[in-house]
Coordinates of C-alpha atoms and ligand atoms in Angstrom, one line a residue:
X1 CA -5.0 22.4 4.9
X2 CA -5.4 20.3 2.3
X3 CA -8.3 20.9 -0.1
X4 CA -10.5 17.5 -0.1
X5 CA -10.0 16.3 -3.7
X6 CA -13.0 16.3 -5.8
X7 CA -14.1 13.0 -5.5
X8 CA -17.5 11.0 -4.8
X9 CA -18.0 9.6 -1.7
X10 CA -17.3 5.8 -2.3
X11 CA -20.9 4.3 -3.1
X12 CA -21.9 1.3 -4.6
X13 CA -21.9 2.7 -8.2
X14 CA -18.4 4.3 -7.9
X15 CA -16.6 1.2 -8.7
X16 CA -18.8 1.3 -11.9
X17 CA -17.0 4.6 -12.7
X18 CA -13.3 3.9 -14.7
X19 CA -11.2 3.1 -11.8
X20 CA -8.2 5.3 -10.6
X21 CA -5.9 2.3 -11.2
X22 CA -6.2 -0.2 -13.1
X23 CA -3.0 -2.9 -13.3
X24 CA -3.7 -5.4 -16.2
X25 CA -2.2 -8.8 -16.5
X26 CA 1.3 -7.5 -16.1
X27 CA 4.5 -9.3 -15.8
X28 CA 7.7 -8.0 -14.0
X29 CA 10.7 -9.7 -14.3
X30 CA 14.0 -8.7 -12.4
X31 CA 17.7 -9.1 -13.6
X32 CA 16.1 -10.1 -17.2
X33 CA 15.2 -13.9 -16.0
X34 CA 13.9 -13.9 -12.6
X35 CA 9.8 -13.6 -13.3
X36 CA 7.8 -12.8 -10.1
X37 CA 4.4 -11.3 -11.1
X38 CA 2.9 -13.6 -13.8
X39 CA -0.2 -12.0 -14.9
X40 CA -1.2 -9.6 -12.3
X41 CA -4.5 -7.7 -13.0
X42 CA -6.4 -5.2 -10.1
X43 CA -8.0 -2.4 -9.9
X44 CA -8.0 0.8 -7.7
X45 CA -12.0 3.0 -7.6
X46 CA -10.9 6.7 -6.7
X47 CA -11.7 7.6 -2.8
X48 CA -11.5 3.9 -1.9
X49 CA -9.2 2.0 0.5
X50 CA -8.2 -1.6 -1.5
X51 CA -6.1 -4.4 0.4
X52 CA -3.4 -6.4 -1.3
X53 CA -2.9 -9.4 0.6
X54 CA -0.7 -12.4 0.9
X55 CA 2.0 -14.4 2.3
X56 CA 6.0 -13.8 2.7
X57 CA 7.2 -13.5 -1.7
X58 CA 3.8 -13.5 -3.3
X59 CA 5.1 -10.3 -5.0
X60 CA 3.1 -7.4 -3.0
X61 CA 6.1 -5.4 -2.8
X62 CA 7.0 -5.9 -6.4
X63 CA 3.2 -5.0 -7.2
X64 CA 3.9 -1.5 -5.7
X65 CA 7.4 -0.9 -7.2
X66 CA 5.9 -1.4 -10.6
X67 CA 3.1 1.2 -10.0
X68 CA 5.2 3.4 -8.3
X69 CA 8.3 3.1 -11.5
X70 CA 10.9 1.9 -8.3
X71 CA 11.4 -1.3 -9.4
X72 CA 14.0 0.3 -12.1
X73 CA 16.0 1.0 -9.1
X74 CA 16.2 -2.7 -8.4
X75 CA 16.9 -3.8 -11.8
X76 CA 13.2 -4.9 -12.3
X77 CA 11.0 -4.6 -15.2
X78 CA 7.2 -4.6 -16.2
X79 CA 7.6 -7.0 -19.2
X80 CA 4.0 -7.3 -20.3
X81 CA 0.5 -5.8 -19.1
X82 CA -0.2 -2.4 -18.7
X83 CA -0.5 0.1 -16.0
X84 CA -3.1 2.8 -16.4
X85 CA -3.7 5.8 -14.2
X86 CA -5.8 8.4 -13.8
X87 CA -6.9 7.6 -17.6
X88 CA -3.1 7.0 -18.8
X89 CA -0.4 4.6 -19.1
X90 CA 2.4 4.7 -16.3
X91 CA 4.2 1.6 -16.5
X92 CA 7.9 2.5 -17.8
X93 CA 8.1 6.0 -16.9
X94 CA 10.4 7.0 -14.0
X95 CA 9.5 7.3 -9.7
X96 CA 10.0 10.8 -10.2
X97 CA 7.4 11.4 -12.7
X98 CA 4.9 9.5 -11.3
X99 CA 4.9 11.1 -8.1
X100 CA 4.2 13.9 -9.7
X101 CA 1.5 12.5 -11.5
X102 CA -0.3 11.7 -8.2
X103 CA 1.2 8.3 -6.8
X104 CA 3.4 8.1 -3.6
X105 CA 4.8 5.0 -2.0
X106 CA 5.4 4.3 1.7
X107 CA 8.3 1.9 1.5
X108 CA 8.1 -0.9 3.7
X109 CA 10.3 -1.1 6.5
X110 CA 9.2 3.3 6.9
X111 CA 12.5 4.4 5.4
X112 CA 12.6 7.7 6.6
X113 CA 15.8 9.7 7.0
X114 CA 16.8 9.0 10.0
X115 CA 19.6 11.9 10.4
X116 CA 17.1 14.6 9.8
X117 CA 14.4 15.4 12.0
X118 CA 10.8 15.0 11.4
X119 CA 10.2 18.3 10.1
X120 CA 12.7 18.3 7.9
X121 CA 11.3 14.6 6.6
X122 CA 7.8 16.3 6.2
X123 CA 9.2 19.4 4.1
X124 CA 11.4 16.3 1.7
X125 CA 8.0 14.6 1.1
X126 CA 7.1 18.3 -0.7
X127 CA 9.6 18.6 -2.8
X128 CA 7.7 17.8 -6.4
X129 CA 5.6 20.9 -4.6
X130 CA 6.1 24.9 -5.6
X131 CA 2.8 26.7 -3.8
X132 CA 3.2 28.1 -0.6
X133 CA 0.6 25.5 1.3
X134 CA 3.5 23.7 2.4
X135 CA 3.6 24.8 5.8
X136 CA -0.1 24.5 6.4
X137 CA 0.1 21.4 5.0
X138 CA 2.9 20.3 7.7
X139 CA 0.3 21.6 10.7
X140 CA -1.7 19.0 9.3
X141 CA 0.2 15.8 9.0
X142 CA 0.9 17.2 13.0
X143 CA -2.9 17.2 13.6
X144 CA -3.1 13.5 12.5
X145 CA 0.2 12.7 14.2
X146 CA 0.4 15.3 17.3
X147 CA 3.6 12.9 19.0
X148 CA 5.8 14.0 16.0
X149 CA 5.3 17.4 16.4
X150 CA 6.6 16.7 20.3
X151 CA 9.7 14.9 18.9
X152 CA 12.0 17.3 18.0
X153 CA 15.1 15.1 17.9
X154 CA 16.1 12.8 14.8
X155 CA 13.6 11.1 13.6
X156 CA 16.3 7.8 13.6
X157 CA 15.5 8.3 17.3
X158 CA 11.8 7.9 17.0
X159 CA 10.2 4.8 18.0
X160 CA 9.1 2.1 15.3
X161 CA 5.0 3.4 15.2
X162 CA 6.4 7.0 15.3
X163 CA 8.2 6.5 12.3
X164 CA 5.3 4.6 10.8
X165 CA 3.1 7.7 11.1
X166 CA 6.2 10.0 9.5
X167 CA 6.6 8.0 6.5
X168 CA 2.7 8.2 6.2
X169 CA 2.7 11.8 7.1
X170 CA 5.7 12.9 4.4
X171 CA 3.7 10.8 1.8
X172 CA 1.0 13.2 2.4
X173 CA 3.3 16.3 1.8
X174 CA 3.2 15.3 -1.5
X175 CA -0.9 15.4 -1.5
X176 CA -1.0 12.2 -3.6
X177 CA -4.1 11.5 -5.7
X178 CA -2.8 8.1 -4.1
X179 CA -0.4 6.8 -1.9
X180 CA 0.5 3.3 -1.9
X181 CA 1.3 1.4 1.7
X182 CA 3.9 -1.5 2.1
X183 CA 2.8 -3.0 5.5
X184 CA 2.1 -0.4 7.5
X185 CA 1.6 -2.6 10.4
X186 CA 5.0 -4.3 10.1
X187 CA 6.9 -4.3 13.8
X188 CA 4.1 -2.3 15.8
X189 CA 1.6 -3.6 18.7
X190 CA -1.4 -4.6 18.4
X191 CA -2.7 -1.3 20.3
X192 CA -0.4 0.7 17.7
X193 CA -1.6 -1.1 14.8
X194 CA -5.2 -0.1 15.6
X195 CA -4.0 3.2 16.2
X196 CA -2.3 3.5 12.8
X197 CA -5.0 2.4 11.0
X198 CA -7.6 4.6 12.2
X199 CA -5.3 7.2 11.6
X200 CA -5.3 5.7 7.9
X201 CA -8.9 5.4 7.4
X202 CA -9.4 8.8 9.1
X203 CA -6.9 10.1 5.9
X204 CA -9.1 8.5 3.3
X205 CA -11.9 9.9 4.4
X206 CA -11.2 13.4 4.9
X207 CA -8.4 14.2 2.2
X208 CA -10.2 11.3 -0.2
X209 CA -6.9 10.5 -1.0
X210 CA -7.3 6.8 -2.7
X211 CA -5.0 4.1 -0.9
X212 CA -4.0 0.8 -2.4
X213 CA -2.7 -1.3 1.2
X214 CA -0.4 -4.1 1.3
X215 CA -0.5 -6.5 4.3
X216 CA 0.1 -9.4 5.7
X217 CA -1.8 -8.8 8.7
X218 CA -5.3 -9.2 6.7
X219 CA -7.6 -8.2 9.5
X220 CA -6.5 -4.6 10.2
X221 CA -6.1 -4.5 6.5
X222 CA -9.9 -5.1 5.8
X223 CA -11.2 -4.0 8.7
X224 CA -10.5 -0.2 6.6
X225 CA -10.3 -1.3 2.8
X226 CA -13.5 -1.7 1.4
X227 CA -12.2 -4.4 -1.4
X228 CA -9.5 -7.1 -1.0
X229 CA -7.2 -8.9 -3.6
X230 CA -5.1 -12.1 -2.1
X231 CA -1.9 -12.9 -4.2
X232 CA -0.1 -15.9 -4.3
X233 CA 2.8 -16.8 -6.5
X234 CA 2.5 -13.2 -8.9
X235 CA -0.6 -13.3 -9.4
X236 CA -4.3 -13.1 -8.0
X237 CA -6.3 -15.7 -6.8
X238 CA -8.9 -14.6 -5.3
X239 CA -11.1 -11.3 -4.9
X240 CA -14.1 -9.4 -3.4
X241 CA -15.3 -6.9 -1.2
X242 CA -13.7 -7.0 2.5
X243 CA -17.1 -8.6 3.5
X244 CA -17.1 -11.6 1.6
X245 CA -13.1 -12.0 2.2
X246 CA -13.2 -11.8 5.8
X247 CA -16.4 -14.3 5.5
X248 CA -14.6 -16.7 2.9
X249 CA -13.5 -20.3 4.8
X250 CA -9.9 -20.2 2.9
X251 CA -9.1 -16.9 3.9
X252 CA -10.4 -17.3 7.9
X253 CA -8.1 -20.1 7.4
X254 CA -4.6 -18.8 5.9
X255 CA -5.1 -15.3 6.8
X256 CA -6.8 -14.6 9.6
X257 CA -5.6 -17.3 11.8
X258 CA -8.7 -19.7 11.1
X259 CA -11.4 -21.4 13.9
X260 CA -9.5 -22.1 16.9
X261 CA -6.2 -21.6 15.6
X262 CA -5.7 -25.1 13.8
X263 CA -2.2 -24.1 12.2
X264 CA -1.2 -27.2 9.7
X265 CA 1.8 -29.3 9.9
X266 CA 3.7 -28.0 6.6
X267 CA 3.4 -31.4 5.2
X268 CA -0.9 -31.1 5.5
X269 CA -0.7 -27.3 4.1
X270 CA 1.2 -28.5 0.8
X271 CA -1.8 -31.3 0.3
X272 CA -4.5 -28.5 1.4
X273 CA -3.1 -26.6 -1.2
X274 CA -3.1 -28.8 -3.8
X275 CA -7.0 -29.2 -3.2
X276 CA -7.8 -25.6 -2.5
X277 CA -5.2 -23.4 -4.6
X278 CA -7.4 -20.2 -5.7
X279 CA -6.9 -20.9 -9.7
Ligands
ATP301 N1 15.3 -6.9 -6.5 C1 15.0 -8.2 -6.6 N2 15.7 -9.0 -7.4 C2 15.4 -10.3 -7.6 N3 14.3 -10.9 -7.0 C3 13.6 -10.2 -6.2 C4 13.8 -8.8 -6.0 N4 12.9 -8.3 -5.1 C5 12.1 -9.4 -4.9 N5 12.5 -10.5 -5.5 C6 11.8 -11.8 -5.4 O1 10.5 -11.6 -5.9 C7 9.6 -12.4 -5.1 C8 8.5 -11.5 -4.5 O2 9.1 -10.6 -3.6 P1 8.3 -9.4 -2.9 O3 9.2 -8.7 -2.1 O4 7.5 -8.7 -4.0 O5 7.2 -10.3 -2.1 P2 6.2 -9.8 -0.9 O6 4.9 -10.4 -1.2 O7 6.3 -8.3 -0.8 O8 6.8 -10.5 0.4 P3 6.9 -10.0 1.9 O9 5.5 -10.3 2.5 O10 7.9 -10.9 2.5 O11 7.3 -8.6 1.9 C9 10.4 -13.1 -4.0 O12 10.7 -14.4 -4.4 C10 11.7 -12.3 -4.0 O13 12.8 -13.1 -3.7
MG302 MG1 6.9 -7.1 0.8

């Protein structure tokens, strides 16, 4: 099994503590002119569950490649700002290294091998690992995920939410201090989302692994995280703890399908942001 990191249980004061990430004011730019975060600043307490939110090319995904060093990969680049984990600067150094430092990404779209089967996806998520825990470690992710352990076939074969809980359970292999989540809910059911995300919670607590969560689907996201940051246009615009967010008039509005559903005509959103932007 994996030993429960040595962290707090997430109280009150423990976002008073440094936090385990902390992205500030950066700027990414790919292919040298195309800027798409413009200032982005958020912070990560250790043990907790923290939601980035917001709509189709606010630049979640781009928030995760720079933490996670993949955006070199797509020709990106952290161009100002700083990224500081685990009390030291990360932003510049390569996926490999910062994996091994404590960070693993779950790509969006699940990205698992598909001609290998899930074992041998589970034992790939290991390989920064040289103790001989791996195996103990793979009865785990099946404890959390028992229908992978059924499938013996290629994992290419596995349904949508099956390879949703591989991806999640290879990230695992790694035993992050953190892992980072691009839409996890992305092409499941309602019944499988809620399935997923208790499985997620279930993780933080027990492993305290810390978990930074992109989403678009808000409500599953802070119906776990315990903080919430909503993006638009690179940057943040608004913040605070999944309470207030899920209580906050804009947000019932944009992202949580509002009172009664009222969706606006294009032409009334463009004027209702105009009035409301978060800046
Ligand atoms: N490799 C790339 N090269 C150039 N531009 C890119 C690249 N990746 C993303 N972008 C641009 O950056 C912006 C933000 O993209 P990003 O994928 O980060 O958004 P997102 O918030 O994750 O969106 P979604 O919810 O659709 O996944 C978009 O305008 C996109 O076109
Ligand atoms: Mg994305």
């Amino acid at each position: 099994m994996i030993e429960p990191l040595d962290i707090a249980p997430l109280t009150a004061t423990s976002t008073t503590l440094s936090p385990l990430l902390a992205v500030r004011n950066i700027e990414v730019v790919y292919d040298d002119v195309i800027l798409v975060l413009r200032g982005l600043s958020l912070e990560v307490p250790k043990g907790a569950i923290v939601a980035l939110l917001g709509a189709n090319g606010a630049g979640k995904s781009t928030a995760l490649k720079a933490i996670s060093g993949l955006l070199k990969t797509e020709d990106g680049e952290v161009t100002r700002g700083e990224i500081v984990f685990d009390s030291e600067r990360i932003d510049g150094i390569d996926p490999d290294k910062i994996v091994r430092r404590g960070i693993f990404q779950v790509m969006e779209g699940r990205r698992i091998v598909a001609d290998m089967t899930s074992l041998e996806n589970l034992k790939l998520g290991a390989f920064t690992r040289r103790d001989r825990e791996v195996d103990a470690d793979i009865e785990m992710v099946f404890s959390y995920f028992p229908r992978l352990k059924e499938r013996t076939g290629l994992a290419g074969y596995l349904s949508g939410g099956e390879q949703q809980m591989l991806a999640i359970g290879r990230a695992l292999m790694a035993r992050p201090k953190m892992i980072l989540m691009d839409e996890p809910s992305m092409g499941l059911s309602p019944l499988l989302v809620k399935e997923v995300f208790a499985i997620i919670k279930q993780i933080n607590r027990d492993l305290g692994v810390t978990i930074l969560l992109v989403e678009q689907n808000a409500r599953a996201a802070l119906s776990v995280a315990s903080h919430g940051y909503i993006m638009e246009q690179g940057k943040v615009v608004l913040d605070g703890t999944a309470d207030a967010l899920r209580n906050n008039e804009d947000v019932k509005e944009f992202y949580l399908g509002g009172a009664g559903d009222q969706r606006k005509s294009f032409k009334n959103l463009k004027s209702f942001k105009r009035r409301k932007r978060w800046l």
